PDB file of C-alpha atoms in Angstrom:
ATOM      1  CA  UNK A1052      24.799  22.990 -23.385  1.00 59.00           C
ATOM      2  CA  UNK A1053      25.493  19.539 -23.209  1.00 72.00           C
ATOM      3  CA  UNK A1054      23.061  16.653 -22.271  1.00 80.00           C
ATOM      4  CA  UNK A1055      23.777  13.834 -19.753  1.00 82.00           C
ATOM      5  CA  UNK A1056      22.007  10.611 -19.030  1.00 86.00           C
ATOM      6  CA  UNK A1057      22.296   9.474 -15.400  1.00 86.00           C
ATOM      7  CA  UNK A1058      21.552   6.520 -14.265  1.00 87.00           C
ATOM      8  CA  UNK A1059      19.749   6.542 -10.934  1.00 87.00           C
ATOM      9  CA  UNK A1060      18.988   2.912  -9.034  1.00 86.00           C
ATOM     10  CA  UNK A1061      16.241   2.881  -7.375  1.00 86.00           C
ATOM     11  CA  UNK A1062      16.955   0.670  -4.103  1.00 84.00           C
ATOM     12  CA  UNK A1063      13.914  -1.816  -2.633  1.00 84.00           C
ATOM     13  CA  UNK A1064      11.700  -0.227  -0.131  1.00 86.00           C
ATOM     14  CA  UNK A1065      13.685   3.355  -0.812  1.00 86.00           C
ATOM     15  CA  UNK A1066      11.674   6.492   1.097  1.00 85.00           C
ATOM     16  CA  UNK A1067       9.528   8.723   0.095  1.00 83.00           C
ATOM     17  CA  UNK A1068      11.632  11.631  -1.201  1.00 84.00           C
ATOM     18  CA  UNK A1069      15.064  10.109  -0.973  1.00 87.00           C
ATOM     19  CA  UNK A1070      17.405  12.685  -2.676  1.00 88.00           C
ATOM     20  CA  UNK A1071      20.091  10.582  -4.789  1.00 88.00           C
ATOM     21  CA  UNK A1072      23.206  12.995  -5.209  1.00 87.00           C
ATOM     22  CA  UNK A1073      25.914  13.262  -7.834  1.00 88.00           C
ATOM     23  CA  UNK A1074      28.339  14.602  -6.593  1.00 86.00           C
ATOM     24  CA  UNK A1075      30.163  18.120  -8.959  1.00 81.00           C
ATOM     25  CA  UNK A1076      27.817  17.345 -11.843  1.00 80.00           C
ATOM     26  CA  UNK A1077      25.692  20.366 -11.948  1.00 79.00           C
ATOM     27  CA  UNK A1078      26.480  23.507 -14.101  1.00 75.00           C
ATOM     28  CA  UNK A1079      29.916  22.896 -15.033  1.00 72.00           C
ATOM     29  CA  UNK A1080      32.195  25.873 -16.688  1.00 73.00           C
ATOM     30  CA  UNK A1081      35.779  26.942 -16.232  1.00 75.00           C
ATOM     31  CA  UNK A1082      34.252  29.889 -14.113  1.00 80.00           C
ATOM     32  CA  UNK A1083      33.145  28.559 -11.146  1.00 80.00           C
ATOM     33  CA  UNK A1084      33.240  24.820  -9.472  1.00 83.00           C
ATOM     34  CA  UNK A1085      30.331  22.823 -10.034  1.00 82.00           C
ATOM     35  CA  UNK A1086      27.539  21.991  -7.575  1.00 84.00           C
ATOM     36  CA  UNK A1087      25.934  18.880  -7.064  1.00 87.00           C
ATOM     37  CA  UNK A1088      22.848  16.994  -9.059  1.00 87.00           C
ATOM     38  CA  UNK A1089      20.470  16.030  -6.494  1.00 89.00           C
ATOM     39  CA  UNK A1090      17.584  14.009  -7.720  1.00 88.00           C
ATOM     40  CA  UNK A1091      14.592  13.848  -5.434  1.00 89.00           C
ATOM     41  CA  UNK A1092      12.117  10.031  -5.836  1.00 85.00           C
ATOM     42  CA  UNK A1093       8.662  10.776  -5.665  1.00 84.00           C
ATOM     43  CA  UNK A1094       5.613   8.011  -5.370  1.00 81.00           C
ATOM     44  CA  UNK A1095       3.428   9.047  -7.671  1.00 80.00           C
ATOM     45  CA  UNK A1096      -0.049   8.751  -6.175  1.00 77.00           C
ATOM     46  CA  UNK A1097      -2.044   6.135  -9.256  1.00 77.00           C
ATOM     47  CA  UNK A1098      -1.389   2.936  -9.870  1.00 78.00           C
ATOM     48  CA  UNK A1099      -1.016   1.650  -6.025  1.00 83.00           C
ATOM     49  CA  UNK A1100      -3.910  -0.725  -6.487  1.00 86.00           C
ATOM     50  CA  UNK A1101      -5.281   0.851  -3.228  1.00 89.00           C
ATOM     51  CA  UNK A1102      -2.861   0.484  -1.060  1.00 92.00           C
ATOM     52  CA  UNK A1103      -1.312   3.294   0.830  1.00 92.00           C
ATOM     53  CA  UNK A1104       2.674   3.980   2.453  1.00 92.00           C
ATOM     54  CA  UNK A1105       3.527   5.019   5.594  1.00 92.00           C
ATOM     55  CA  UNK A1106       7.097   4.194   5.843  1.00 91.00           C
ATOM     56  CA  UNK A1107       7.906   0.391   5.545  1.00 93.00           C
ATOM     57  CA  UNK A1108       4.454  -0.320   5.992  1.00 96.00           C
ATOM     58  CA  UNK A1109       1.491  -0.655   4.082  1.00 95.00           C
ATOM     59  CA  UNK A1110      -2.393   0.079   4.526  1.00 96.00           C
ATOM     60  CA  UNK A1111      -5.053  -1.053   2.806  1.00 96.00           C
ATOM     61  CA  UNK A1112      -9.281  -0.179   3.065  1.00 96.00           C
ATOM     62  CA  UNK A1113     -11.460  -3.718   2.314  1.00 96.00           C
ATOM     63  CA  UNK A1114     -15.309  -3.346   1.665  1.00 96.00           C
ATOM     64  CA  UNK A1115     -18.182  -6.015   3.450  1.00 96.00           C
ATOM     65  CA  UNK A1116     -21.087  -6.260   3.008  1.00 93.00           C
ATOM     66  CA  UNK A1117     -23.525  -6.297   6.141  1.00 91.00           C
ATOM     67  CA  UNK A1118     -23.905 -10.088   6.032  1.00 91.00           C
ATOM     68  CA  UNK A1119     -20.239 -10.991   5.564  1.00 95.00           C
ATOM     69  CA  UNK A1120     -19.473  -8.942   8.270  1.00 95.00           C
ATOM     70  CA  UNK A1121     -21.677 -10.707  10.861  1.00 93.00           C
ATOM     71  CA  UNK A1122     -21.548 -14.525   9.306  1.00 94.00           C
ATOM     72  CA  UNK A1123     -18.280 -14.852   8.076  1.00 96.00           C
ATOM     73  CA  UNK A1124     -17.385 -17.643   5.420  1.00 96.00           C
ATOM     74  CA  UNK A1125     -15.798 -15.263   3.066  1.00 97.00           C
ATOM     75  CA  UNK A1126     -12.471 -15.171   1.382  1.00 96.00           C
ATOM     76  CA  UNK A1127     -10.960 -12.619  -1.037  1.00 95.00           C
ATOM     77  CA  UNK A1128      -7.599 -12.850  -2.960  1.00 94.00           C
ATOM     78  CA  UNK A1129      -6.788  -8.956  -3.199  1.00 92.00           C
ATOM     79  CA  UNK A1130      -3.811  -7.847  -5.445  1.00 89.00           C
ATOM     80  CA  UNK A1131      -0.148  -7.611  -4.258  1.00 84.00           C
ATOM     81  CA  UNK A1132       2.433  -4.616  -5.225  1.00 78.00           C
ATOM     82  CA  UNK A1133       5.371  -7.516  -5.587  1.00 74.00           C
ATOM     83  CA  UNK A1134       4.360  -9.307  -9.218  1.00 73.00           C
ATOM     84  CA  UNK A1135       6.768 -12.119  -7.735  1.00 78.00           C
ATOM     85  CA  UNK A1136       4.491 -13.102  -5.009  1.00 78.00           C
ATOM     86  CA  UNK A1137       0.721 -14.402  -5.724  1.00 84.00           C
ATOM     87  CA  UNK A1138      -2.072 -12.413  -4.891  1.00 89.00           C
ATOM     88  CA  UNK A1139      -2.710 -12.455  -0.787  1.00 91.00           C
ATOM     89  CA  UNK A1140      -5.701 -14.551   0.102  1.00 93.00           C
ATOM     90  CA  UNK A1141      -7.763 -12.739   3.182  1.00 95.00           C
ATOM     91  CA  UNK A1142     -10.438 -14.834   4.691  1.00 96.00           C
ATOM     92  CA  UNK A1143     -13.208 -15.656   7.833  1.00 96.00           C
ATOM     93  CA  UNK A1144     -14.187 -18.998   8.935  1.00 97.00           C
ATOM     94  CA  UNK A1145     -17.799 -19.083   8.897  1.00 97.00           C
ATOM     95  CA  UNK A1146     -19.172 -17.613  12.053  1.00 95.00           C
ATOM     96  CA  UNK A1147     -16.205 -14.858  12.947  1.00 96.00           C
ATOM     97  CA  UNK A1148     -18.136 -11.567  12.836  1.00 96.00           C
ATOM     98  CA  UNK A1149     -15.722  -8.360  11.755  1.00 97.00           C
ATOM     99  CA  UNK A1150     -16.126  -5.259  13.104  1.00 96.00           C
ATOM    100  CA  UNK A1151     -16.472  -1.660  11.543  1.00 96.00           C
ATOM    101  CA  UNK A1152     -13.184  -0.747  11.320  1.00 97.00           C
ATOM    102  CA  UNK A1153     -11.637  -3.927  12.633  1.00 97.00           C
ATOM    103  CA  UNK A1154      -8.041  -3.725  11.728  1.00 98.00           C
ATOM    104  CA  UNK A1155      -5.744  -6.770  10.769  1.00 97.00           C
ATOM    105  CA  UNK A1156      -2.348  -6.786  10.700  1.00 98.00           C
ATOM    106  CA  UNK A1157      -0.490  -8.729   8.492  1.00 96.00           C
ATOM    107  CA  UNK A1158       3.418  -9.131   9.373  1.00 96.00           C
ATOM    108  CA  UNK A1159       5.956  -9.215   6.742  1.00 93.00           C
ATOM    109  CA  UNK A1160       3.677  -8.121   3.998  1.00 92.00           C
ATOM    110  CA  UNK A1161       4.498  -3.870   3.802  1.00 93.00           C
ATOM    111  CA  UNK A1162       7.401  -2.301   1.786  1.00 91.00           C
ATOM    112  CA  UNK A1163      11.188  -3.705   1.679  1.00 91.00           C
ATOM    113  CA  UNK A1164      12.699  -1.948   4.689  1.00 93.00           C
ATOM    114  CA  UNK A1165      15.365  -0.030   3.002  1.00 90.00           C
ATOM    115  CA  UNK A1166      18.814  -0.646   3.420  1.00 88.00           C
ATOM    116  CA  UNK A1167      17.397  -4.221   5.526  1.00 88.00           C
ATOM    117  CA  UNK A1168      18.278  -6.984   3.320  1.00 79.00           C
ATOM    118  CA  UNK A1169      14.880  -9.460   3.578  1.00 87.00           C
ATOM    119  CA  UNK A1170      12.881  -7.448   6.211  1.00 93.00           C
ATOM    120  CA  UNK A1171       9.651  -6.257   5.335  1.00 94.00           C
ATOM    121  CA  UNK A1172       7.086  -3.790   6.994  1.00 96.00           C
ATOM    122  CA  UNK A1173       3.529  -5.060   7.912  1.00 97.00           C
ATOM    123  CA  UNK A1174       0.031  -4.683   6.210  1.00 96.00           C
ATOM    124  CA  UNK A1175      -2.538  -3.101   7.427  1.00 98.00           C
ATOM    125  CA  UNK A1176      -6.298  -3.952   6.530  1.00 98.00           C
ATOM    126  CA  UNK A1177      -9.065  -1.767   7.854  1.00 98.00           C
ATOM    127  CA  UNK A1178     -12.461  -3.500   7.557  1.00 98.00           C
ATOM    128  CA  UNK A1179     -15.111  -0.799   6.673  1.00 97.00           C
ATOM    129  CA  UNK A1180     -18.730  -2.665   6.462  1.00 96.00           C
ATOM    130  CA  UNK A1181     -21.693  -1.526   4.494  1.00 91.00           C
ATOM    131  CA  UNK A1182     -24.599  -0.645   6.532  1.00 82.00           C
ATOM    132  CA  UNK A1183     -27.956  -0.336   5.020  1.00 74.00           C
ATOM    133  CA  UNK A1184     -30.017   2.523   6.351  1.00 73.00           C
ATOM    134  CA  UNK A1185     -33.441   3.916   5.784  1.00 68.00           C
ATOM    135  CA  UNK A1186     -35.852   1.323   3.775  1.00 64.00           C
ATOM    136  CA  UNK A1187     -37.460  -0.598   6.270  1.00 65.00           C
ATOM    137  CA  UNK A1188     -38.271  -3.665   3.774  1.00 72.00           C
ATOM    138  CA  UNK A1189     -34.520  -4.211   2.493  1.00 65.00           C
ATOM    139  CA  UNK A1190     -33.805  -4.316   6.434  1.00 66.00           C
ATOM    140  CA  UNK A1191     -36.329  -7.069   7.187  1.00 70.00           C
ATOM    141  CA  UNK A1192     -35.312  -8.466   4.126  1.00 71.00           C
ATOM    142  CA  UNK A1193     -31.600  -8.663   5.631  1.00 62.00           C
ATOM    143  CA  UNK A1194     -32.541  -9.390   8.777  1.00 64.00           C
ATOM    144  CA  UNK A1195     -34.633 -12.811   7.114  1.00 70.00           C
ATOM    145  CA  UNK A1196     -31.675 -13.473   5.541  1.00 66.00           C
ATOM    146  CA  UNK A1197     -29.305 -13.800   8.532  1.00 61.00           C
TER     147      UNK A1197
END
């Protein structure tokens, strides 16, 4: 048996589960005409740095606590997947209250659109806030605080 390299490029924003084909390249012999090599892509599900895929776009769970939430004034720079752009910078002005599962979409910021030179899909970032429950003191104490 004889052992092949292939090289397979990998295009920007390819699907999940594109099959790359070469074509005659599987089980050759003089018996019988050989079939293709299909290699399937797979995302591998570590390593995303929390983001998730659906298509060309990209979503993305942030964390707040109870007071950011409701006062605002907070800014985050949270990783991107493309090491040639800086990290994205997601903020509130001081006084914008976010909702429990307030989404914001971000255009231009998702996956390559494959096979669209310089399109990109759109971010998604669903605000899930921290809600204390139960200890009556830490909820005055919250409460004093706001």
């Amino acid at each position: 048996m004889n052992q092949r390299t292939y090289t397979v490029d990998i295009s920007p924003g390819e699907p999940r589960n594109h099959v790359q084909m070469f074509q005659g390249e599987s089980n050759k012999s003089p018996e019988w005409i050989a079939g293709d090599l299909d290699i399937t892509l797979r995302e591998l599900p570590q390593g995303n740095l929390g983001y998730r895929r659906i298509g060309s776009n990209l979503y993305r769970t942030e964390v707040l606590t109870l007071k950011e939430a409701l006062t605002g004034g907070w800014e985050r720079n949270i990783p991107f997947l493309d090491t040639y752009e800086p990290d994205l910078k997601i903020r509130r002005k001081k006084g914008v209250v976010v909702q429990d599962g307030e989404i914001e979409k971000i255009r231009g910021k998702g996956m390559p659109i494959f096979e669209q030179d310089d399109e990109h899909g759109d971010l998604f970032i669903e605000y899930k806030v921290i809600s204390p429950t139960g200890n009556s003191k830490l909820l005055q104490k919250l409460h004093d605080e706001l």
